[in-house]
Amino acid sequence: MARSTHGTRADDTFATMRADILAGRLAPGEKLKFPELGARYGVGVGVLREALTRLAEQDLVRSQPHQGFQVTPLSAADLTDLTAARVAIECLVLRMSLAEGDTPWESDLVAKHHTLERTPQYDQDDPERVSDAWSRAHADFHHTLLAGCRNSRLLSIANSLRDSAELYRSWSQQHSRHPGRDVIAEHRTLMELALARETEAAVAALARHISHTTEILLDGDRSSQLDDGFPGTPPELLARMADAERIAVETTL
């Protein structure tokens, strides 16, 4: 059966709102009021509520009792906890992916990297914003990197944590071109180490890749974007991230 018009409109509204949140057109912490959203997206309350519920499942929006929805605020404490969880789980799943991934997985990884490397990172019409196409290609590459893992529950947890980090990752990209950071080289290194089954080096590279974005957001110039922003990066937060990286690199199955 064909999808209902309501379902199709909810899908389209979800996709458009998600892109607007990740591009910063709907800012972290912004209140999402149904009349304004209805006028902006040209849909009714039912469609909006379905789209917002799906966005809440990805932790891109939050429901506030008696206050409606808001774009998920950015928090230094939450970001640090999320980063530690991602490093631990994604690095574990990467180990399994490299041990269990087959030839079709290798081919898919090469293809996804090819698309990512050739997709412009920034929007041609708005050079300060990361393009929606690059965001999709980036997510596809990282999902594929882990997809050799045959434990569906662990893989689902890892992908869920990556989805939760999407807002932080996008916000960091909107605010800096990352002087001295070569994101293209980082992704190529991850692909090459994965294909060579260089497990320890690949795990270390992934842990560093994940933590780097957190360090950028905790930088003094950007920490004001966080709800609990602070001048500079507190030593205890850096220490927690360093511990997460060390444990992930040292863990063996």
Short mmCIF file of C-alpha atoms in Angstrom, two decimals, residues 81-177:
data_model
loop_
_atom_site.label_atom_id
_atom_site.label_comp_id
_atom_site.label_asym_id
_atom_site.label_seq_id
_atom_site.Cartn_x
_atom_site.Cartn_y
_atom_site.Cartn_z
CA ASP A 81 29.53 12.14 29.08
CA LEU A 82 28.31 11.49 25.54
CA THR A 83 31.85 11.59 24.18
CA ALA A 84 33.10 9.11 26.78
CA ALA A 85 30.20 6.77 25.98
CA ARG A 86 30.79 7.05 22.24
CA VAL A 87 34.51 6.37 22.52
CA ALA A 88 33.90 3.28 24.65
CA ILE A 89 31.08 1.79 22.57
CA GLU A 90 32.14 2.82 19.04
CA CYS A 91 35.69 1.61 19.57
CA LEU A 92 34.40 -1.73 20.88
CA VAL A 93 32.10 -2.09 17.86
CA LEU A 94 34.93 -1.07 15.51
CA ARG A 95 37.08 -3.91 16.88
CA MET A 96 34.27 -6.33 16.10
CA SER A 97 33.65 -4.75 12.71
CA LEU A 98 37.28 -5.23 11.70
CA ALA A 99 37.25 -8.82 12.97
CA GLU A 100 33.98 -9.79 11.30
CA GLY A 101 33.64 -7.53 8.25
CA ASP A 102 33.65 -9.36 4.91
CA THR A 103 34.51 -8.37 1.35
CA PRO A 104 31.10 -6.75 0.61
CA TRP A 105 31.58 -4.67 3.78
CA GLU A 106 35.00 -3.54 2.52
CA SER A 107 33.50 -2.57 -0.85
CA ASP A 108 30.70 -0.62 0.82
CA LEU A 109 33.19 1.20 3.04
CA VAL A 110 35.29 2.24 0.04
CA ALA A 111 32.16 3.44 -1.78
CA LYS A 112 30.89 5.44 1.19
CA HIS A 113 34.31 7.04 1.67
CA HIS A 114 34.45 7.91 -2.04
CA THR A 115 31.11 9.72 -1.74
CA LEU A 116 32.16 11.52 1.46
CA GLU A 117 35.50 12.67 0.06
CA ARG A 118 33.87 14.10 -3.07
CA THR A 119 30.93 15.82 -1.40
CA PRO A 120 31.53 19.53 -0.64
CA GLN A 121 31.50 20.02 3.11
CA TYR A 122 30.02 23.51 3.09
CA ASP A 123 26.82 24.75 1.49
CA GLN A 124 27.45 26.70 -1.73
CA ASP A 125 24.55 29.06 -0.98
CA ASP A 126 25.56 29.50 2.67
CA PRO A 127 29.32 28.90 3.02
CA GLU A 128 29.16 29.15 6.82
CA ARG A 129 26.94 26.08 7.00
CA VAL A 130 27.82 22.42 6.54
CA SER A 131 25.86 21.05 3.60
CA ASP A 132 23.04 18.57 4.16
CA ALA A 133 24.59 16.26 1.54
CA TRP A 134 27.92 16.17 3.40
CA SER A 135 26.17 15.48 6.72
CA ARG A 136 24.39 12.50 5.15
CA ALA A 137 27.59 11.22 3.53
CA HIS A 138 29.46 11.63 6.82
CA ALA A 139 26.84 9.64 8.73
CA ASP A 140 26.79 6.93 6.05
CA PHE A 141 30.58 6.54 6.20
CA HIS A 142 30.70 6.18 9.98
CA HIS A 143 27.73 3.81 10.07
CA THR A 144 29.40 1.65 7.42
CA LEU A 145 32.72 1.71 9.26
CA LEU A 146 31.01 -0.08 12.15
CA ALA A 147 28.61 -2.17 10.05
CA GLY A 148 30.94 -5.18 9.82
CA CYS A 149 30.01 -5.92 13.44
CA ARG A 150 27.46 -8.74 13.56
CA ASN A 151 26.14 -7.91 17.03
CA SER A 152 23.02 -5.96 16.11
CA ARG A 153 22.40 -4.71 19.64
CA LEU A 154 25.86 -3.21 20.06
CA LEU A 155 25.69 -1.75 16.57
CA SER A 156 22.32 -0.17 17.36
CA ILE A 157 23.67 1.40 20.56
CA ALA A 158 26.71 2.79 18.74
CA ASN A 159 24.58 4.29 15.97
CA SER A 160 22.16 5.76 18.52
CA LEU A 161 25.03 7.47 20.35
CA ARG A 162 26.30 8.87 17.04
CA ASP A 163 22.82 10.23 16.31
CA SER A 164 22.75 11.88 19.75
CA ALA A 165 26.05 13.59 18.97
CA GLU A 166 24.85 14.95 15.62
CA LEU A 167 23.73 18.30 17.03
CA TYR A 168 27.03 18.88 18.84
CA ARG A 169 29.03 17.83 15.80
CA SER A 170 27.05 20.07 13.47
CA TRP A 171 27.24 23.04 15.83
CA SER A 172 31.02 22.73 16.12
CA GLN A 173 31.33 22.65 12.33
CA GLN A 174 29.21 25.78 11.96
CA HIS A 175 31.51 27.76 14.23
CA SER A 176 34.96 26.88 13.03
CA ARG A 177 36.86 25.74 9.97
#
